[in-house]
Amino acid sequence: MSVQPTAASPSPSATAPASASGRLPEKLAAVHQIRRPRGAPVPEDFAFVTEPMPEPLRGTALVENTWLSVDPYMRENMDGEWELHAPLEGRALGRVVTSADPALPEGSLVLHRQGWRTHAAVTAAEARVLPDLPGVAQESFLGILGGTGLTAYVALTRIAALRPGEDVFVSAAAGGVGSAAGQLARLLGARRVVGSAGTRAKADWLVAELGFDAAFVHRDGPVAEQLAAAAPDGVDVVVDNVGGDHLEAAIGALRERGRIAWAGAISQYNAASPPAAPRNLFDLVEKSGRLEGFLVSRHQDAQGELEAFLTPRLRQGTVRDPLTVTEGFGHVVDAFLGMLSGANTGKAVVRVAS
């Protein structure tokens, strides 16, 4: 699936294909954040710049990025973690074009975190040489085989410890983590899977294409009421990506000894002030329930488990890796802003050059 850009495009000089002629350009293109957002980010918070192409020193390699990831957590980074007027951080896939480290051989496909640019100099400690998995698209290492899928897998297996026969609720289920969580829950033996989405088309897609048992549109009415209608007997496990009213509804629907894996809070990323805490937190005491937040970066040791579990299923077509692809490095900001406003179905990625 592809989306059209939603914001003004940068100048062509900042977005030319990295190596259309087969030769490295003298400069790379990058995106810098140039001011802190006030509420929702806008294109004017970013600038496209050109920088000298780095030469790989001993122990480094020069990577030409082919795919970039845009993710909800980046919105929080904009408020202070990212430096202004400096290259930004994000997962990226690319090919090693020149190398001064045998651990990063030329031509190898690598995963690293120097996104938002066309080229990057990386060390072996900063990059992972990806395995060749015939029948699996390389961009899946940014989707269901990457941090997105790993977040869903860790939420279900390590944080919530889903058991066969249990019922699951996934908020923001049509996004990257949510669409992975719904499919993984089914594979792990969930009896019933319910999701929330932002539009009727997305809710219908969850049921028709990804196998959810029910899905509702959170804008159609109070989330707690809609979740109660979709799961009248309650749920055992929740993967929450939203926070706020979704988290409150999840606590209300939780069964005895239910577990909530809190992965994100996209509902409050653009808020001027944080929302009131869920008003029913004490229900967790009465239900002997558990709410646990987590960072997927602390569970990288589960990556091998995830790949072993999903690779054969991706080849068989029993698991899908839904991606919304924005074409061209010049539209990476458009892809990011579109993802924050719900323009994507599944994981949002950017193909650097067609």
Short mmCIF file of C-alpha atoms in Angstrom, two decimals:
data_model
loop_
_atom_site.label_atom_id
_atom_site.label_comp_id
_atom_site.label_asym_id
_atom_site.label_seq_id
_atom_site.Cartn_x
_atom_site.Cartn_y
_atom_site.Cartn_z
CA MET A 1 0.00 0.00 0.00
CA SER A 2 1.30 3.47 -0.87
CA VAL A 3 0.30 6.91 0.29
CA GLN A 4 0.67 10.27 -1.37
CA PRO A 5 2.73 12.95 0.36
CA THR A 6 0.75 15.28 2.60
CA ALA A 7 3.16 18.16 3.07
CA ALA A 8 5.24 20.47 0.95
CA SER A 9 8.15 18.74 -0.73
CA PRO A 10 11.77 19.80 -0.20
CA SER A 11 13.92 21.10 -3.00
CA PRO A 12 15.04 18.51 -5.58
CA SER A 13 18.68 19.08 -4.68
CA ALA A 14 18.01 17.70 -1.21
CA THR A 15 16.19 14.62 -2.38
CA ALA A 16 18.01 13.27 -5.41
CA PRO A 17 18.46 9.47 -5.50
CA ALA A 18 21.58 8.52 -3.64
CA SER A 19 23.34 6.66 -6.42
CA ALA A 20 21.20 6.78 -9.54
CA SER A 21 24.32 6.71 -11.74
CA GLY A 22 26.01 3.92 -9.82
CA ARG A 23 28.54 6.37 -8.35
CA LEU A 24 28.42 7.82 -4.87
CA PRO A 25 27.42 11.48 -4.76
CA GLU A 26 29.68 13.94 -3.00
CA LYS A 27 27.02 14.80 -0.44
CA LEU A 28 24.27 13.00 1.41
CA ALA A 29 20.78 14.31 2.11
CA ALA A 30 19.46 14.38 5.68
CA VAL A 31 16.58 15.74 7.71
CA HIS A 32 17.18 17.89 10.80
CA GLN A 33 14.68 19.01 13.39
CA ILE A 34 15.01 22.78 13.61
CA ARG A 35 12.49 23.67 16.33
CA ARG A 36 10.41 22.07 19.07
CA PRO A 37 6.77 21.42 18.11
CA ARG A 38 3.89 23.17 19.80
CA GLY A 39 1.22 20.52 19.77
CA ALA A 40 1.15 18.46 16.59
CA PRO A 41 4.37 18.66 14.52
CA VAL A 42 4.27 20.51 11.20
CA PRO A 43 6.61 20.47 8.18
CA GLU A 44 8.22 23.71 9.33
CA ASP A 45 9.68 21.88 12.34
CA PHE A 46 12.08 20.11 9.94
CA ALA A 47 14.63 21.03 7.32
CA PHE A 48 16.24 19.05 4.51
CA VAL A 49 19.99 19.60 4.41
CA THR A 50 22.99 18.30 2.52
CA GLU A 51 26.14 17.16 4.28
CA PRO A 52 29.54 15.92 3.13
CA MET A 53 29.60 12.21 2.37
CA PRO A 54 31.53 10.47 5.17
CA GLU A 55 34.53 8.36 4.30
CA PRO A 56 34.66 5.09 6.19
CA LEU A 57 37.54 5.02 8.65
CA ARG A 58 39.03 1.84 10.06
CA GLY A 59 36.29 -0.14 11.75
CA THR A 60 33.41 1.57 9.92
CA ALA A 61 31.38 1.11 6.75
CA LEU A 62 29.40 3.45 4.54
CA VAL A 63 25.79 2.37 4.09
CA GLU A 64 23.39 3.57 1.42
CA ASN A 65 19.97 3.54 3.04
CA THR A 66 17.19 1.84 1.11
CA TRP A 67 14.32 1.81 3.63
CA LEU A 68 13.53 4.07 6.59
CA SER A 69 11.11 3.60 9.48
CA VAL A 70 8.89 6.30 10.97
CA ASP A 71 7.42 5.47 14.37
CA PRO A 72 5.18 7.02 17.04
CA TYR A 73 7.99 7.14 19.65
CA MET A 74 9.76 9.72 17.47
CA ARG A 75 7.12 12.28 18.42
CA GLU A 76 8.29 12.13 22.04
CA ASN A 77 11.91 12.47 20.91
CA MET A 78 11.02 15.76 19.23
CA ASP A 79 10.25 17.36 22.61
CA GLY A 80 13.81 17.18 23.85
CA GLU A 81 15.66 13.95 23.20
CA TRP A 82 16.59 14.85 19.62
CA GLU A 83 19.11 17.65 19.27
CA LEU A 84 18.12 20.54 17.06
CA HIS A 85 20.02 21.10 13.79
CA ALA A 86 21.51 17.61 13.95
CA PRO A 87 20.88 14.28 12.20
CA LEU A 88 17.91 12.43 13.60
CA GLU A 89 17.62 8.85 14.86
CA GLY A 90 15.53 6.06 13.40
CA ARG A 91 15.70 2.48 12.19
CA ALA A 92 16.97 2.05 8.66
CA LEU A 93 17.92 -0.68 6.21
CA GLY A 94 20.73 -0.22 3.76
CA ARG A 95 23.48 -1.78 1.68
CA VAL A 96 27.15 -1.46 2.56
CA VAL A 97 28.79 0.36 -0.37
CA THR A 98 32.32 0.72 1.02
CA SER A 99 33.78 -0.89 4.11
CA ALA A 100 36.85 -0.69 6.31
CA ASP A 101 35.67 -3.51 8.56
CA PRO A 102 35.48 -7.17 7.47
CA ALA A 103 32.54 -7.62 9.84
CA LEU A 104 30.52 -5.35 7.51
CA PRO A 105 31.27 -6.73 4.04
CA GLU A 106 30.44 -4.66 0.98
CA GLY A 107 27.06 -5.54 -0.49
CA SER A 108 25.63 -6.83 2.78
CA LEU A 109 22.22 -5.68 3.97
CA VAL A 110 22.37 -4.10 7.41
CA LEU A 111 19.93 -2.76 9.97
CA HIS A 112 21.00 0.30 11.96
CA ARG A 113 19.55 3.38 13.65
CA GLN A 114 20.91 6.24 11.53
CA GLY A 115 17.73 6.96 9.63
CA TRP A 116 16.38 10.23 8.23
CA ARG A 117 19.31 10.39 5.79
CA THR A 118 20.38 8.79 2.52
CA HIS A 119 23.76 7.47 3.73
CA ALA A 120 25.34 6.66 7.09
CA ALA A 121 28.75 5.64 8.43
CA VAL A 122 28.29 2.83 10.96
CA THR A 123 30.41 0.51 13.05
CA ALA A 124 29.81 -3.20 13.53
CA ALA A 125 28.50 -2.43 17.02
CA GLU A 126 25.92 -0.05 15.53
CA ALA A 127 24.70 -2.28 12.71
CA ARG A 128 23.41 -5.80 12.31
CA VAL A 129 24.16 -7.74 9.14
CA LEU A 130 20.81 -9.25 8.29
CA PRO A 131 20.35 -12.90 7.32
CA ASP A 132 19.30 -13.83 3.82
CA LEU A 133 15.76 -15.15 4.17
CA PRO A 134 14.47 -16.27 0.75
CA GLY A 135 10.80 -15.53 0.34
CA VAL A 136 10.82 -12.74 2.94
CA ALA A 137 10.91 -9.10 1.86
CA GLN A 138 13.85 -7.15 3.25
CA GLU A 139 11.58 -4.34 4.44
CA SER A 140 9.94 -6.79 6.85
CA PHE A 141 12.98 -6.19 9.08
CA LEU A 142 11.45 -2.75 9.70
CA GLY A 143 7.98 -4.25 10.08
CA ILE A 144 6.84 -7.48 11.63
CA LEU A 145 10.41 -8.88 11.87
CA GLY A 146 11.75 -5.60 13.24
CA GLY A 147 11.12 -3.42 16.26
CA THR A 148 7.43 -3.24 15.46
CA GLY A 149 6.88 -6.98 15.51
CA LEU A 150 9.29 -7.41 18.40
CA THR A 151 7.29 -4.95 20.50
CA ALA A 152 4.12 -6.96 19.89
CA TYR A 153 5.88 -10.27 20.55
CA VAL A 154 7.45 -9.10 23.81
CA ALA A 155 4.15 -7.59 24.96
CA LEU A 156 2.33 -10.88 24.49
CA THR A 157 4.97 -13.41 25.53
CA ARG A 158 7.08 -11.68 28.18
CA ILE A 159 4.98 -8.91 29.66
CA ALA A 160 1.43 -10.24 29.50
CA ALA A 161 2.38 -13.95 29.21
CA LEU A 162 -0.59 -14.81 27.00
CA ARG A 163 -1.90 -18.33 27.51
CA PRO A 164 -3.86 -20.40 24.96
CA GLY A 165 -7.60 -19.87 25.22
CA GLU A 166 -7.40 -16.33 26.59
CA ASP A 167 -9.13 -13.28 25.09
CA VAL A 168 -7.13 -10.25 23.93
CA PHE A 169 -7.81 -6.56 23.30
CA VAL A 170 -5.39 -4.53 21.15
CA SER A 171 -5.70 -0.74 20.94
CA ALA A 172 -4.64 1.13 17.79
CA ALA A 173 -4.88 -2.28 16.19
CA ALA A 174 -4.50 -1.08 12.60
CA GLY A 175 -1.07 0.42 13.27
CA GLY A 176 2.25 -1.34 13.04
CA VAL A 177 2.46 -2.79 16.56
CA GLY A 178 -1.29 -3.37 16.76
CA SER A 179 -1.58 -5.28 13.49
CA ALA A 180 1.36 -7.46 14.51
CA ALA A 181 -0.06 -8.03 18.01
CA GLY A 182 -3.41 -9.20 16.70
CA GLN A 183 -1.87 -11.76 14.38
CA LEU A 184 0.65 -12.94 16.95
CA ALA A 185 -2.05 -13.32 19.59
CA ARG A 186 -3.94 -15.66 17.30
CA LEU A 187 -0.81 -17.70 16.55
CA LEU A 188 -0.07 -17.94 20.27
CA GLY A 189 -3.48 -19.49 20.91
CA ALA A 190 -5.77 -16.59 21.79
CA ARG A 191 -9.42 -17.57 21.76
CA ARG A 192 -10.77 -14.17 20.76
CA VAL A 193 -9.04 -10.98 19.55
CA VAL A 194 -10.69 -7.54 19.60
CA GLY A 195 -9.18 -4.29 18.35
CA SER A 196 -9.84 -0.56 18.15
CA ALA A 197 -9.12 1.57 15.09
CA GLY A 198 -9.55 5.14 13.90
CA THR A 199 -11.86 4.57 10.92
CA ARG A 200 -14.53 2.13 9.83
CA ALA A 201 -12.40 1.06 6.87
CA LYS A 202 -9.56 0.13 9.22
CA ALA A 203 -11.86 -1.70 11.61
CA ASP A 204 -13.35 -3.70 8.75
CA TRP A 205 -9.85 -4.46 7.46
CA LEU A 206 -8.83 -5.86 10.83
CA VAL A 207 -11.68 -8.35 10.75
CA ALA A 208 -11.67 -9.22 7.04
CA GLU A 209 -7.92 -9.31 6.41
CA LEU A 210 -6.12 -9.90 9.71
CA GLY A 211 -8.57 -12.26 11.41
CA PHE A 212 -9.72 -10.13 14.35
CA ASP A 213 -13.00 -11.33 15.79
CA ALA A 214 -14.30 -7.80 16.28
CA ALA A 215 -13.09 -4.23 15.87
CA PHE A 216 -14.65 -0.87 16.72
CA VAL A 217 -14.00 2.75 15.75
CA HIS A 218 -12.91 4.65 18.83
CA ARG A 219 -14.32 7.91 17.48
CA ASP A 220 -17.85 6.45 17.29
CA GLY A 221 -18.52 6.68 21.03
CA PRO A 222 -17.04 6.12 24.50
CA VAL A 223 -14.28 3.54 24.23
CA ALA A 224 -15.35 1.76 27.42
CA GLU A 225 -18.86 1.23 26.09
CA GLN A 226 -17.67 0.01 22.72
CA LEU A 227 -15.14 -2.38 24.25
CA ALA A 228 -17.81 -3.74 26.58
CA ALA A 229 -20.05 -4.40 23.57
CA ALA A 230 -17.25 -6.05 21.57
CA ALA A 231 -16.05 -8.14 24.54
CA PRO A 232 -19.05 -8.50 26.86
CA ASP A 233 -17.34 -11.19 28.94
CA GLY A 234 -14.16 -9.14 29.39
CA VAL A 235 -10.59 -9.82 28.32
CA ASP A 236 -7.57 -11.50 29.85
CA VAL A 237 -4.77 -9.68 28.03
CA VAL A 238 -4.43 -6.14 26.65
CA VAL A 239 -1.75 -4.66 24.40
CA ASP A 240 -2.25 -0.91 24.76
CA ASN A 241 -0.64 1.55 22.35
CA VAL A 242 -2.87 4.53 23.15
CA GLY A 243 -3.24 5.26 26.87
CA GLY A 244 -5.91 7.65 28.13
CA ASP A 245 -9.48 6.49 27.59
CA HIS A 246 -8.27 3.27 25.95
CA LEU A 247 -6.27 2.32 29.02
CA GLU A 248 -9.18 3.16 31.30
CA ALA A 249 -11.49 1.02 29.15
CA ALA A 250 -8.98 -1.83 29.19
CA ILE A 251 -8.82 -1.80 32.98
CA GLY A 252 -12.60 -1.83 33.13
CA ALA A 253 -12.82 -4.84 30.78
CA LEU A 254 -10.06 -6.81 32.50
CA ARG A 255 -10.95 -10.15 34.03
CA GLU A 256 -9.61 -11.54 37.29
CA ARG A 257 -5.80 -11.72 37.10
CA GLY A 258 -5.76 -10.02 33.72
CA ARG A 259 -2.59 -8.41 32.37
CA ILE A 260 -2.02 -5.19 30.45
CA ALA A 261 1.19 -4.69 28.46
CA TRP A 262 1.51 -0.93 27.96
CA ALA A 263 3.54 -0.27 24.82
CA GLY A 264 2.69 3.35 23.97
CA ALA A 265 0.48 6.38 24.59
CA ILE A 266 -0.10 7.95 21.20
CA SER A 267 -3.22 9.73 22.48
CA GLN A 268 -1.11 12.12 24.55
CA TYR A 269 1.99 12.71 22.39
CA ASN A 270 0.69 16.03 21.02
CA ALA A 271 -1.12 17.12 24.19
CA ALA A 272 -0.05 20.34 25.87
CA SER A 273 -0.51 18.62 29.22
CA PRO A 274 -0.76 14.93 30.10
CA PRO A 275 -4.27 13.48 30.45
CA ALA A 276 -5.70 12.59 33.81
CA ALA A 277 -4.68 9.14 34.93
CA PRO A 278 -7.30 6.42 34.35
CA ARG A 279 -9.99 6.95 36.98
CA ASN A 280 -10.33 3.24 37.67
CA LEU A 281 -6.77 2.27 38.56
CA PHE A 282 -7.93 0.75 41.83
CA ASP A 283 -9.85 -1.83 39.81
CA LEU A 284 -6.47 -3.48 39.25
CA VAL A 285 -6.31 -4.18 42.98
CA GLU A 286 -9.81 -5.59 43.12
CA LYS A 287 -9.15 -7.79 40.07
CA SER A 288 -5.61 -8.79 41.07
CA GLY A 289 -4.69 -7.38 37.67
CA ARG A 290 -1.33 -6.21 36.42
CA LEU A 291 -0.34 -3.17 34.35
CA GLU A 292 3.26 -3.14 33.13
CA GLY A 293 4.99 -0.75 30.78
CA PHE A 294 8.09 -1.77 28.87
CA LEU A 295 10.74 -0.68 26.39
CA VAL A 296 11.42 -3.11 23.57
CA SER A 297 15.06 -2.01 23.53
CA ARG A 298 15.52 -3.98 26.75
CA HIS A 299 14.34 -7.20 25.10
CA GLN A 300 16.60 -7.47 22.07
CA ASP A 301 17.48 -11.02 23.11
CA ALA A 302 14.00 -12.02 21.87
CA GLN A 303 14.83 -11.11 18.25
CA GLY A 304 15.97 -14.63 17.37
CA GLU A 305 12.80 -16.12 18.86
CA LEU A 306 10.67 -13.75 16.81
CA GLU A 307 12.43 -14.56 13.53
CA ALA A 308 12.28 -18.31 14.15
CA PHE A 309 8.58 -18.06 14.97
CA LEU A 310 7.51 -15.82 12.07
CA THR A 311 9.81 -16.58 9.14
CA PRO A 312 8.14 -19.86 8.10
CA ARG A 313 4.71 -18.30 8.54
CA LEU A 314 5.64 -15.31 6.37
CA ARG A 315 6.79 -17.71 3.65
CA GLN A 316 3.56 -19.70 3.95
CA GLY A 317 1.44 -16.56 3.86
CA THR A 318 -0.24 -17.34 7.18
CA VAL A 319 1.14 -14.06 8.58
CA ARG A 320 0.96 -10.72 6.81
CA ASP A 321 3.29 -7.77 7.13
CA PRO A 322 1.07 -4.82 6.20
CA LEU A 323 3.13 -1.78 5.23
CA THR A 324 2.16 1.70 4.12
CA VAL A 325 5.01 2.73 1.81
CA THR A 326 5.84 6.36 1.06
CA GLU A 327 8.04 6.69 -2.00
CA GLY A 328 11.17 8.83 -1.99
CA PHE A 329 13.46 10.28 0.65
CA GLY A 330 12.04 13.72 -0.03
CA HIS A 331 8.77 12.63 1.55
CA VAL A 332 10.06 11.18 4.82
CA VAL A 333 8.59 14.09 6.78
CA ASP A 334 5.26 13.58 5.01
CA ALA A 335 5.36 9.90 6.00
CA PHE A 336 6.08 10.76 9.63
CA LEU A 337 3.33 13.37 9.91
CA GLY A 338 0.89 11.12 8.09
CA MET A 339 1.64 8.26 10.47
CA LEU A 340 0.96 10.48 13.48
CA SER A 341 -2.41 11.47 12.02
CA GLY A 342 -3.40 7.88 11.23
CA ALA A 343 -2.79 7.87 7.47
CA ASN A 344 -1.08 4.48 7.62
CA THR A 345 -2.50 1.00 7.79
CA GLY A 346 0.06 -1.32 9.34
CA LYS A 347 3.68 -0.15 9.60
CA ALA A 348 4.73 3.15 8.02
CA VAL A 349 7.97 2.99 6.03
CA VAL A 350 9.77 5.05 3.41
CA ARG A 351 11.47 3.63 0.34
CA VAL A 352 14.43 5.96 -0.12
CA ALA A 353 14.52 5.65 -3.90
CA SER A 354 12.33 3.64 -6.23
#
